[in-house]
Rosetta silent file (secondary structure, phi, psi, omega in degrees, C-alpha in Angstrom):
SEQUENCE: MYPIVKKEKLADKIFLMDVKAPRVADNCLPGQFIIAKIDEVGERIPLTICDYDREAGTITIVFQTVGASTERMSHLAVGDAFMDFVGPLGQPSELCVEENLEETKKKKIVFIAGGVGTAPIYPQVKWLKEHGVETTVIMGSRTKDLLFYVDEMREVATQLCVTTDDGSYGFHGMGTNQLQALVDEGQEFNWCVAIGPMIMMKFVCKLTKELGIPTIVSMNPIMVDGTGMCGACRLVVGDQVKFACVDGPEFDGHLVDFDQAMSRQQQYKTEEGRAMLALQEGDTHHGGCGHCGGDK
SCORE:     score description
SCORE:     0.000 S_00000001
   1 L     0.000  155.991  178.288   -5.622  -22.773   18.271 S_00000001
   2 E  -126.383  101.699 -169.096   -5.578  -19.057   16.840 S_00000001
   3 E   -79.380  143.468  172.937   -6.751  -16.516   19.675 S_00000001
   4 E   -87.494  121.281  178.021   -8.624  -13.387   18.799 S_00000001
   5 E   -88.135  -22.684 -176.685   -6.695  -10.422   20.388 S_00000001
   6 E  -154.055  128.548  177.445   -8.793   -7.709   19.278 S_00000001
   7 E  -129.758  140.861  175.131  -12.409   -7.416   17.953 S_00000001
   8 E  -150.958  138.410  167.937  -14.260   -4.170   16.610 S_00000001
   9 E   -76.009  103.030  174.402  -17.496   -3.343   14.866 S_00000001
  10 E   -86.022  -25.999  176.482  -16.767   -1.004   12.082 S_00000001
  11 E  -163.038 -174.425 -172.754  -20.061   -0.500   10.505 S_00000001
  12 L   -66.631  138.205  164.601  -23.407   -2.541   10.306 S_00000001
  13 L    54.309   11.830  175.451  -22.598   -6.111    9.596 S_00000001
  14 E  -117.447  120.899 -170.715  -18.755   -5.280    9.150 S_00000001
  15 E  -121.170  158.829  173.383  -16.206   -6.529   11.806 S_00000001
  16 E  -126.782  146.478  177.747  -12.492   -6.301   12.267 S_00000001
  17 E  -142.813  142.471  171.705  -10.497   -8.906   14.220 S_00000001
  18 E  -106.259  123.160 -170.991   -6.774   -9.054   15.173 S_00000001
  19 E  -136.715  136.585 -164.082   -5.878  -12.836   15.432 S_00000001
  20 E   -85.189  121.830  176.647   -2.521  -14.175   16.724 S_00000001
  21 L  -153.975   82.181  179.131   -0.851  -16.229   13.793 S_00000001
  22 H   -62.227  -31.852  176.983    2.758  -15.655   14.120 S_00000001
  23 H   -76.660  -28.077  177.854    3.928  -17.755   11.239 S_00000001
  24 H   -69.525  -40.542 -167.361    1.241  -16.233    8.909 S_00000001
  25 H   -80.886  -24.870  176.825    2.306  -12.753    9.994 S_00000001
  26 L   -68.408  -17.909 -162.852    6.080  -13.518    9.469 S_00000001
  27 L  -123.838   -2.033 -168.642    5.658  -14.530    5.844 S_00000001
  28 L   -81.824  159.178  166.104    2.608  -12.548    4.419 S_00000001
  29 L  -131.573  152.462 -179.194    2.662   -9.625    1.818 S_00000001
  30 L   -49.165  140.866 -179.742   -0.156   -7.389    0.866 S_00000001
  31 L    92.546  -13.872  176.190   -2.686   -9.013   -1.474 S_00000001
  32 L   -92.960  170.573 -172.308   -2.584  -12.450   -0.085 S_00000001
  33 E  -134.989 -169.931  173.426   -5.259  -13.948    2.089 S_00000001
  34 E  -136.259  160.852  178.177   -5.943  -16.754    4.661 S_00000001
  35 E  -114.003  112.688  179.248   -8.460  -19.333    5.261 S_00000001
  36 E   -95.772  155.092  178.993  -10.197  -19.194    8.806 S_00000001
  37 E  -145.680  122.773 -178.761  -12.317  -22.199   10.263 S_00000001
  38 L   -65.140  -45.644  178.456  -13.967  -21.767   13.506 S_00000001
  39 L  -161.020 -171.958 -170.292  -14.267  -25.389   14.507 S_00000001
  40 L   -70.268  -14.414  170.443  -14.671  -28.768   13.078 S_00000001
  41 L   -94.931  -11.292 -170.698  -18.083  -27.998   11.667 S_00000001
  42 L   -79.645  160.781  174.038  -17.406  -24.569   10.465 S_00000001
  43 L   -75.829  155.869  177.812  -16.887  -23.446    6.789 S_00000001
  44 L   -89.567  131.838 -170.205  -13.614  -22.697    5.480 S_00000001
  45 E  -125.702  107.814 -164.568  -13.743  -18.949    4.882 S_00000001
  46 E   -83.896  119.667  175.734  -10.982  -17.133    2.531 S_00000001
  47 E  -132.198  131.368 -176.418  -10.426  -13.573    3.806 S_00000001
  48 E   -77.437  148.657 -176.496   -7.824  -11.141    2.339 S_00000001
  49 E   -76.638  125.372 -176.187   -5.327  -10.097    4.840 S_00000001
  50 E   -90.087  -35.516  171.835   -6.127   -6.332    5.956 S_00000001
  51 E  -167.710  172.586 -174.037   -3.086   -5.794    7.816 S_00000001
  52 E  -156.633  148.759  173.246   -0.271   -7.665    9.887 S_00000001
  53 E  -126.568  108.322 -170.059    2.229   -7.048   12.648 S_00000001
  54 L   -65.655  -39.748  176.098    5.158   -9.045   12.244 S_00000001
  55 L   -67.051  -45.146  172.245    6.485   -8.188   15.905 S_00000001
  56 L   -72.810  -13.738 -176.945    3.119   -9.023   17.606 S_00000001
  57 L    74.183   21.976 -177.208    2.613  -11.934   15.471 S_00000001
  58 E  -112.974  159.215 -175.473   -0.877  -10.831   14.383 S_00000001
  59 E  -126.417  136.365  169.888   -2.935  -10.812   11.390 S_00000001
  60 E   -87.219  116.674  163.726   -5.993   -8.212   10.795 S_00000001
  61 E  -113.075  154.604  169.598   -9.092   -9.402    9.077 S_00000001
  62 E  -127.994  122.798  174.024  -12.325   -7.653    8.121 S_00000001
  63 E  -138.119  161.412  178.740  -15.197   -9.442    7.110 S_00000001
  64 E  -103.823  118.664 -174.412  -19.087   -8.855    6.424 S_00000001
  65 L   -58.943  121.241  178.771  -21.771  -11.191    7.813 S_00000001
  66 L  -132.952  -16.437  175.605  -23.407  -12.616    4.511 S_00000001
  67 L  -159.685 -170.706 -176.385  -24.252  -16.093    5.759 S_00000001
  68 H   -42.965  -65.105 -176.219  -24.309  -18.708    8.718 S_00000001
  69 H   -51.365  -44.608 -177.657  -20.461  -18.953    9.056 S_00000001
  70 H   -73.570  -29.638  179.518  -19.754  -15.208    9.059 S_00000001
  71 H   -70.855  -36.198  176.732  -22.628  -14.607   11.261 S_00000001
  72 H   -62.405  -35.989 -177.395  -21.184  -17.218   13.905 S_00000001
  73 H   -63.523  -36.959 -171.480  -17.778  -15.382   13.421 S_00000001
  74 H   -57.393  -32.134 -163.295  -19.386  -11.975   14.307 S_00000001
  75 H   -91.826   -9.964  168.932  -20.425  -13.514   17.670 S_00000001
  76 L   -69.915  143.399 -163.801  -16.948  -14.414   18.649 S_00000001
  77 L  -119.197 -178.745  165.744  -15.153  -12.289   21.271 S_00000001
  78 L   -62.396  131.695 -170.459  -11.649  -11.632   22.453 S_00000001
  79 L   100.237  -18.931 -179.571  -10.170  -14.742   24.078 S_00000001
  80 L   -81.771  170.977 -174.785  -12.113  -16.957   21.641 S_00000001
  81 E  -145.650  144.376  163.954  -10.066  -18.855   18.881 S_00000001
  82 E   -82.061  145.497 -179.074  -10.066  -20.194   15.432 S_00000001
  83 L   -79.667  -38.819  178.872   -9.473  -23.750   15.174 S_00000001
  84 E  -126.550  133.541 -176.030   -7.824  -23.261   11.711 S_00000001
  85 E  -150.359   83.730 -171.323   -6.117  -19.963   10.342 S_00000001
  86 E  -107.107  159.619 -159.717   -3.976  -20.804    7.334 S_00000001
  87 E   147.926  175.933   -0.761   -1.971  -18.711    5.222 S_00000001
  88 E   -78.171  130.908  174.968   -0.510  -16.734    3.724 S_00000001
  89 E   -96.538  159.517 -179.601   -2.229  -17.992    0.400 S_00000001
  90 L    72.695 -174.785 -168.924   -2.299  -16.651   -3.026 S_00000001
  91 L  -110.540  145.905 -175.193   -0.135  -14.571   -4.757 S_00000001
  92 L   -60.984  152.795  168.770    1.206  -11.052   -3.305 S_00000001
  93 L   -54.699  156.524 -177.439    0.290   -7.858   -5.298 S_00000001
  94 L   -86.882  -22.091  176.779    2.897   -7.291   -7.825 S_00000001
  95 L   -74.727   -9.572 -171.837    3.095   -3.693   -6.638 S_00000001
  96 L  -127.218   36.056  165.713    4.287   -4.741   -3.096 S_00000001
  97 L  -104.730  140.934 -168.613    7.247   -7.072   -4.123 S_00000001
  98 H   -75.909  -34.522  176.070   10.504   -5.233   -3.298 S_00000001
  99 H   -53.856  -24.417  175.226   12.014   -6.658   -6.619 S_00000001
 100 H   -98.984    3.094  179.886    9.529   -4.600   -8.491 S_00000001
 101 H   -44.003  -61.385 -174.783   10.033   -1.555   -6.594 S_00000001
 102 H   -60.698  -28.369  171.824   11.945    0.699   -8.919 S_00000001
 103 H   -75.997  -38.620  172.812    9.094    0.024  -11.632 S_00000001
 104 H   -53.054  -43.071 -176.729    6.402    0.725   -9.179 S_00000001
 105 H   -60.779  -26.526 -179.976    7.915    4.112   -8.316 S_00000001
 106 L   -73.128  -14.978 -173.858    7.633    5.067  -11.824 S_00000001
 107 L   -75.026  143.029  174.819    3.825    4.424  -11.761 S_00000001
 108 L  -106.568  102.721 -171.907    1.067    7.045  -11.120 S_00000001
 109 E  -114.030  142.735  170.361   -1.439    4.632   -9.170 S_00000001
 110 E  -123.596  119.439 -179.952   -4.844    4.986   -8.278 S_00000001
 111 E   -99.342  131.161  170.929   -6.746    2.355   -5.908 S_00000001
 112 E  -115.169  115.457 -166.314  -10.396    2.219   -6.091 S_00000001
 113 E  -109.491  126.440  168.733  -11.959    0.532   -3.073 S_00000001
 114 E  -116.764  126.744  172.174  -15.717   -0.442   -2.950 S_00000001
 115 H    65.387 -135.570  178.162  -17.340   -1.405    0.228 S_00000001
 116 H   -70.890   -5.224  170.041  -15.192   -4.041    2.138 S_00000001
 117 H   -50.239  -26.654 -170.797  -12.797   -3.796   -0.762 S_00000001
 118 H   -71.275  -17.635 -179.686  -11.281   -1.063    1.283 S_00000001
 119 H   -77.938  -30.786  174.201   -9.679   -3.813    3.715 S_00000001
 120 H   -78.709  -27.534 -174.114   -7.390   -5.466    0.987 S_00000001
 121 H   -71.854  -47.668 -160.471   -6.499   -1.974   -0.426 S_00000001
 122 H   -47.143  -56.286 -177.571   -5.455   -0.649    2.926 S_00000001
 123 H   -63.590  -29.094 -179.905   -2.182   -2.901    3.208 S_00000001
 124 H   -66.006  -57.982  177.644   -1.025   -2.350   -0.397 S_00000001
 125 H   -62.698  -41.648  170.712   -1.208    1.497    0.286 S_00000001
 126 H   -54.928  -62.892 -167.555    0.386    1.152    3.610 S_00000001
 127 H   -60.457  -41.025 -167.196    3.408   -0.929    2.138 S_00000001
 128 H   -73.723  -42.892  173.782    3.794    1.502   -0.719 S_00000001
 129 H   -46.265  -55.220 -172.854    3.897    4.490    1.660 S_00000001
 130 L   -63.623   -7.274  178.111    6.663    2.791    3.669 S_00000001
 131 L  -120.057   18.044  170.229    8.530    2.329    0.445 S_00000001
 132 L    71.158   31.218  162.349    8.242    6.006   -0.764 S_00000001
 133 L   -92.355  122.520  168.067    5.295    5.504   -3.402 S_00000001
 134 L   -87.687  153.429 -167.692    2.715    7.940   -3.636 S_00000001
 135 E  -133.089  135.030  151.164   -0.850    6.814   -4.029 S_00000001
 136 E   -98.782  139.445 -179.012   -4.281    8.166   -4.698 S_00000001
 137 E  -128.016  126.940  173.242   -7.048    6.185   -3.191 S_00000001
 138 E   -90.942  113.114 -177.841  -10.871    6.390   -3.985 S_00000001
 139 E  -107.709  133.003  178.036  -12.763    4.811   -1.217 S_00000001
 140 E  -130.720  159.178  171.373  -16.712    4.333   -1.953 S_00000001
 141 E  -156.647 -176.789 -177.829  -19.735    2.992   -0.158 S_00000001
 142 L   -85.138  -40.237 -170.745  -23.486    3.317   -0.515 S_00000001
 143 L  -138.977  164.486 -176.564  -23.888    5.486    2.646 S_00000001
 144 H   -62.095  -25.689  179.364  -21.708    7.344    5.145 S_00000001
 145 H   -59.255  -29.807 -168.026  -22.808    4.635    7.764 S_00000001
 146 H   -99.510    3.774 -177.115  -21.009    1.835    5.801 S_00000001
 147 L   -86.822  153.287  165.238  -17.588    3.669    5.617 S_00000001
 148 L  -158.846  174.776 -171.635  -14.649    2.647    7.690 S_00000001
 149 L    55.767   23.680 -162.393  -10.874    2.972    7.730 S_00000001
 150 H   -74.289  -58.807 -172.973  -11.299    6.528    6.455 S_00000001
 151 H   -57.725  -51.799  178.975   -8.743    7.878    9.135 S_00000001
 152 H   -54.235  -45.068 -179.215   -6.302    4.928    8.497 S_00000001
 153 H   -50.116  -48.703 -169.731   -6.560    5.339    4.808 S_00000001
 154 H   -68.833  -19.500  175.146   -5.879    9.075    5.030 S_00000001
 155 H   -72.273  -32.607 -173.460   -2.614    8.285    6.973 S_00000001
 156 H  -111.036  -25.014  174.181   -0.992    6.192    4.258 S_00000001
 157 L   -75.213  147.892  172.954   -2.516    7.708    1.000 S_00000001
 158 L   -78.729  -31.612  175.941   -1.125   10.719   -0.533 S_00000001
 159 E  -141.238  123.181  173.005   -4.387   11.744   -1.759 S_00000001
 160 E  -113.754  129.980 -168.313   -7.820   10.359   -0.522 S_00000001
 161 E  -118.173  118.152 -179.653  -11.133   10.680   -2.130 S_00000001
 162 E  -113.955  130.041  178.578  -14.231    9.385   -0.218 S_00000001
 163 E  -119.457  145.934  166.153  -17.559    8.796   -2.279 S_00000001
 164 E  -130.553  142.053  176.227  -20.967    7.697   -1.115 S_00000001
 165 L   -61.436  -22.376 -177.424  -23.578    6.736   -3.552 S_00000001
 166 L   -96.919  -25.030  172.915  -26.259    8.727   -1.703 S_00000001
 167 L    98.996   16.926 -171.065  -24.031   11.896   -1.216 S_00000001
 168 L   -78.821   -8.390  175.563  -24.288   11.578    2.691 S_00000001
 169 L  -153.368  133.946  165.585  -20.275   11.926    2.819 S_00000001
 170 L    75.219 -158.305  173.872  -17.864   13.119    0.449 S_00000001
 171 E   -68.947  135.020  174.250  -18.194   13.077   -3.156 S_00000001
 172 E   -83.985  108.043  171.392  -21.809   12.159   -4.401 S_00000001
 173 L   148.939 -174.438 -174.146  -21.400    9.391   -6.631 S_00000001
 174 L   -97.032  175.862 -178.167  -19.598    6.120   -7.316 S_00000001
 175 H   -59.434  -38.667  171.694  -15.861    5.567   -7.552 S_00000001
 176 H   -66.429  -31.955  167.700  -15.948    5.726  -11.404 S_00000001
 177 H   -62.379  -40.442  161.141  -17.527    9.138  -11.203 S_00000001
 178 H   -53.646  -45.371 -173.627  -14.721   10.285   -8.972 S_00000001
 179 H   -69.603  -45.820  175.964  -12.015    8.839  -11.095 S_00000001
 180 H   -45.350  -42.398 -176.406  -13.581   10.474  -14.163 S_00000001
 181 H   -82.426  -25.117  169.080  -13.624   13.765  -12.252 S_00000001
 182 H   -60.808  -44.423 -172.970  -10.026   13.494  -11.248 S_00000001
 183 H   -70.632  -43.209 -171.035   -9.029   12.790  -14.871 S_00000001
 184 H   -76.375  -20.594  170.564  -11.015   15.627  -16.135 S_00000001
 185 L   -82.354    8.784  175.034   -9.323   18.156  -13.549 S_00000001
 186 L   108.205  -13.519 -179.020   -5.982   17.055  -15.190 S_00000001
 187 L   -73.245  156.009 -175.523   -4.737   14.332  -12.985 S_00000001
 188 L  -124.847  138.938  172.541   -3.000   11.520  -14.779 S_00000001
 189 L  -134.280  137.819  176.662   -2.740    7.787  -13.808 S_00000001
 190 L  -121.312   18.279 -173.586   -1.110    5.107  -15.624 S_00000001
 191 E  -159.314  129.115  167.940   -1.932    2.210  -13.073 S_00000001
 192 E  -128.860  135.686 -177.986   -5.177    1.204  -11.319 S_00000001
 193 E  -113.159  115.709  169.966   -5.919   -1.235   -8.561 S_00000001
 194 E  -121.840  134.987 -176.548   -9.704   -1.983   -8.027 S_00000001
 195 E  -141.397  124.400  177.682  -11.140   -4.031   -5.419 S_00000001
 196 L   165.790 -164.678  178.646  -14.657   -4.459   -4.338 S_00000001
 197 L   -38.887  139.074  175.604  -18.153   -6.074   -5.498 S_00000001
 198 H   -51.665  -37.836 -170.807  -17.886   -7.737   -8.926 S_00000001
 199 H   -68.652  -38.501 -165.832  -20.370   -5.275  -10.560 S_00000001
 200 H   -76.995  -41.541  176.515  -18.271   -2.347   -9.334 S_00000001
 201 H   -77.102  -20.898  172.549  -15.012   -3.782  -10.672 S_00000001
 202 H   -68.237  -42.726  178.086  -16.611   -4.556  -14.018 S_00000001
 203 H   -65.041  -44.673  172.590  -17.737   -0.777  -14.380 S_00000001
 204 H   -43.435  -58.910  173.518  -14.199    0.297  -13.201 S_00000001
 205 H   -45.881  -41.284  179.536  -12.670   -1.753  -15.747 S_00000001
 206 H   -58.663  -45.154 -171.083  -15.080   -0.464  -18.467 S_00000001
 207 H   -79.133  -32.139 -175.177  -13.994    3.151  -17.681 S_00000001
 208 H   -75.326  -24.264  176.472  -10.225    2.513  -17.106 S_00000001
 209 H   -74.229  -35.167  172.260  -10.139    0.690  -20.557 S_00000001
 210 H   -64.178  -34.086 -167.173  -11.704    3.746  -22.090 S_00000001
 211 H   -90.784  -14.748 -178.884   -9.222    5.910  -20.269 S_00000001
 212 L    70.464   41.814 -178.887   -6.169    3.602  -21.288 S_00000001
 213 L  -122.824  124.522  175.517   -5.167    2.848  -17.696 S_00000001
 214 L   -55.039  141.276 -168.255   -3.953   -0.703  -17.010 S_00000001
 215 E  -128.118  137.825  162.220   -6.324   -2.143  -14.176 S_00000001
 216 E  -115.365  135.778  179.212   -5.758   -5.015  -11.542 S_00000001
 217 E  -116.832  148.611  176.321   -8.709   -6.591   -9.859 S_00000001
 218 E  -105.597  126.369 -179.991   -8.926   -8.967   -6.927 S_00000001
 219 L   -93.697   28.391  170.462  -11.358  -11.923   -7.571 S_00000001
 220 H   -54.644  -35.653 -174.893  -11.486  -12.776   -3.710 S_00000001
 221 H   -59.025  -22.304 -175.093  -15.169  -12.298   -3.935 S_00000001
 222 H   -92.319   -9.865 -179.171  -15.747  -15.631   -5.897 S_00000001
 223 L   -79.594  137.540 -179.765  -13.612  -17.777   -3.698 S_00000001
 224 L  -116.229  -71.993 -169.921  -15.147  -20.531   -1.518 S_00000001
 225 L   -81.799  -35.441 -179.050  -12.679  -23.343   -0.591 S_00000001
 226 L    90.871    5.992 -177.309   -9.375  -21.432   -1.156 S_00000001
 227 L  -128.471   -2.128 -175.016   -7.477  -24.210   -2.579 S_00000001
 228 L    70.857   18.891  177.361   -8.795  -24.529   -6.257 S_00000001
 229 L   -86.820  -32.222 -170.909  -10.266  -27.934   -5.461 S_00000001
 230 L   -78.262  -28.902  176.511  -14.023  -26.824   -5.464 S_00000001
 231 L    92.209   -1.004  179.459  -13.997  -25.032   -8.818 S_00000001
 232 L   -55.088  -34.786 -166.024  -16.093  -22.091   -7.195 S_00000001
 233 L  -104.611   22.269  171.669  -13.316  -19.369   -8.334 S_00000001
 234 E   -62.357  137.158  175.564  -12.687  -20.682  -11.809 S_00000001
 235 E  -157.669  158.898  177.563  -12.803  -17.740  -14.260 S_00000001
 236 E   -98.132  122.969  167.642  -11.666  -16.985  -17.737 S_00000001
 237 E  -120.882  114.167 -166.556   -8.859  -14.471  -18.198 S_00000001
 238 L    70.655 -119.983  179.004   -8.223  -13.647  -21.620 S_00000001
 239 L  -102.233    5.575 -167.227   -8.043  -17.077  -23.520 S_00000001
 240 E  -119.142  156.556  176.135   -6.932  -18.930  -20.311 S_00000001
 241 E   -98.844  140.803  173.141   -8.876  -20.617  -17.361 S_00000001
 242 E  -140.894  161.092  176.451   -7.598  -19.490  -13.940 S_00000001
 243 E  -119.346  117.084 -170.803   -8.479  -20.042  -10.303 S_00000001
 244 H   -55.080  -27.796 -171.619   -8.586  -16.966   -8.194 S_00000001
 245 H   -84.905  -38.738 -171.461   -7.300  -18.791   -4.974 S_00000001
 246 H  -100.790  -28.274 -168.590   -4.287  -20.366   -6.462 S_00000001
 247 H  -104.793  -10.516 -173.231   -3.362  -18.176   -9.641 S_00000001
 248 L  -131.020 -136.121   17.676   -4.461  -14.862   -7.941 S_00000001
 249 L   -72.453  -21.197 -166.306   -6.414  -13.362   -6.221 S_00000001
 250 E   -91.329  132.826  173.857   -5.292  -10.489   -8.560 S_00000001
 251 E  -138.529  178.443 -177.304   -5.560  -10.487  -12.289 S_00000001
 252 E   -81.408  128.459 -177.391   -5.637   -7.811  -15.297 S_00000001
 253 L   -73.143  -24.771  177.420   -9.135   -6.686  -15.061 S_00000001
 254 L   -65.651   -7.639 -175.700   -9.272   -5.723  -18.667 S_00000001
 255 L  -116.322  -14.692  172.613   -9.025   -9.461  -19.545 S_00000001
 256 E   -66.456  137.825  177.398  -11.449  -10.943  -16.946 S_00000001
 257 L   -90.357   85.105 -171.989  -14.641  -12.155  -18.295 S_00000001
 258 H   -71.139  -33.645  174.609  -16.788  -10.535  -15.316 S_00000001
 259 H   -43.898  -53.512 -174.293  -20.233  -11.492  -16.972 S_00000001
 260 H   -83.138  -20.179  161.728  -19.429  -15.165  -16.807 S_00000001
 261 H   -47.304  -54.120  175.018  -17.711  -14.833  -13.547 S_00000001
 262 H   -67.477  -34.877  178.900  -20.921  -13.365  -12.095 S_00000001
 263 H   -63.420  -49.131 -165.307  -23.110  -15.740  -13.906 S_00000001
 264 H   -75.131  -38.520 -172.385  -20.998  -18.806  -12.553 S_00000001
 265 H   -61.036  -45.129  175.978  -21.048  -17.262   -9.082 S_00000001
 266 H   -63.261  -52.293 -170.250  -25.027  -17.385   -9.002 S_00000001
 267 H   -58.415  -38.487 -176.777  -25.157  -20.962  -10.607 S_00000001
 268 L   -66.318  -10.374 -171.147  -22.659  -22.196   -7.858 S_00000001
 269 L   -68.241  -24.009 -162.474  -24.868  -21.403   -5.053 S_00000001
 270 L  -104.503  146.498  168.933  -27.137  -24.355   -5.736 S_00000001
 271 H   -63.532  -38.948  178.199  -26.270  -28.233   -5.702 S_00000001
 272 H   -69.691  -39.753  168.793  -27.750  -28.783   -8.954 S_00000001
 273 H   -56.359  -50.125  173.756  -25.856  -25.734  -10.282 S_00000001
 274 H   -55.276  -45.947  178.838  -22.621  -26.923   -8.928 S_00000001
 275 H   -68.584  -37.804 -175.735  -23.273  -30.395  -10.706 S_00000001
 276 H   -74.106  -46.939  163.925  -24.102  -28.759  -13.863 S_00000001
 277 H   -41.152  -51.802 -177.181  -20.620  -26.757  -13.802 S_00000001
 278 H   -63.822  -28.545 -176.969  -18.657  -29.800  -13.220 S_00000001
 279 H   -68.870  -57.175 -160.615  -20.466  -31.539  -16.125 S_00000001
 280 H   -75.851  -29.543 -174.578  -19.924  -28.793  -18.517 S_00000001
 281 H   -91.949  -15.397 -179.454  -16.219  -27.753  -17.494 S_00000001
 282 H    48.393 -133.078 -179.303  -14.974  -31.311  -17.165 S_00000001
 283 H   -56.491  -29.568  176.081  -11.194  -31.382  -16.263 S_00000001
 284 H   -86.021   22.475 -173.678  -11.089  -27.667  -16.052 S_00000001
 285 L   -82.911  -41.464  167.345  -13.732  -27.490  -13.311 S_00000001
 286 L  -131.948  162.150 -166.480  -10.864  -27.471  -10.453 S_00000001
 287 L  -157.807   20.479  177.827   -7.422  -27.108  -10.741 S_00000001
 288 L  -100.500  -13.325  178.848   -5.593  -27.020   -7.345 S_00000001
 289 L   -75.264  -33.719  175.804   -4.497  -30.597   -6.668 S_00000001
 290 L    87.795    8.393  173.435   -2.310  -30.920   -9.758 S_00000001
 291 L  -124.826   -7.357  175.757   -3.507  -34.330  -10.431 S_00000001
 292 L   -94.870    5.227  175.569   -6.983  -34.106  -11.884 S_00000001
 293 L    96.769   -7.499  177.479   -6.135  -32.355  -15.125 S_00000001
 294 L   -73.301   -8.151  175.191   -7.541  -29.131  -14.067 S_00000001
 295 L   -93.555   -5.415  177.259   -4.152  -27.431  -14.037 S_00000001
 296 L   -75.631    0.000    0.000   -3.696  -28.149  -17.770 S_00000001
């Protein structure tokens, strides 16, 4: 069992938990995720690691209640425990690998976080600060009431810009509007990381492609099972079929087919839709086991 040692409500329907999971904390890097399961009947829920404390042996997760399982999670309290807490899974951010550090230090990096996308961006920015890399972070949400981790992000980012769609806090507009404003001011960026809702990442990539800024996105929003077996997170990147949970979750945003991924995400929600996708995609429908042909 994996006990909850801290719980906090960050905003409406958004919760933070610190979970005791020493082996995960010892081995994880920013960009990776865990799979949490409350009990034997609970769903497997993939969540990007928001922070970790190797000494305390804890992992910080942030989640938004969007269905029955996350609603059940929101009612857990300090002292309760997850039956399963598996990780670290997925590939770490290429920016947060020490072998790449010298190249990373040459980059002028801007992070764009939308909504709960703030959670997976925070550990990357924190790691980069600890290794002497400067960053600009644009945090966006619909309203001031949905913002979280502003103070924490301000401590680790070199430059922090906060935006709200309704203008209730910070810059009035979306993350793309703020990025364009910074570029218009003369600021230069040659690397972007965007994490948030699918539609937000799509339009960030549209803008950064026009601006000539290579962009990495996290496809965590389309993950369901987290092992490549269910086929939910199948996507097309360039001319290749990939799976967010085993090949990612981060990919070249300028190569991701967002329209297909979003359409597929909607279709996957129904039993008939899942059956149709399996029929249409054949052996490439799932690819985590290595025996089904889906890894070819």
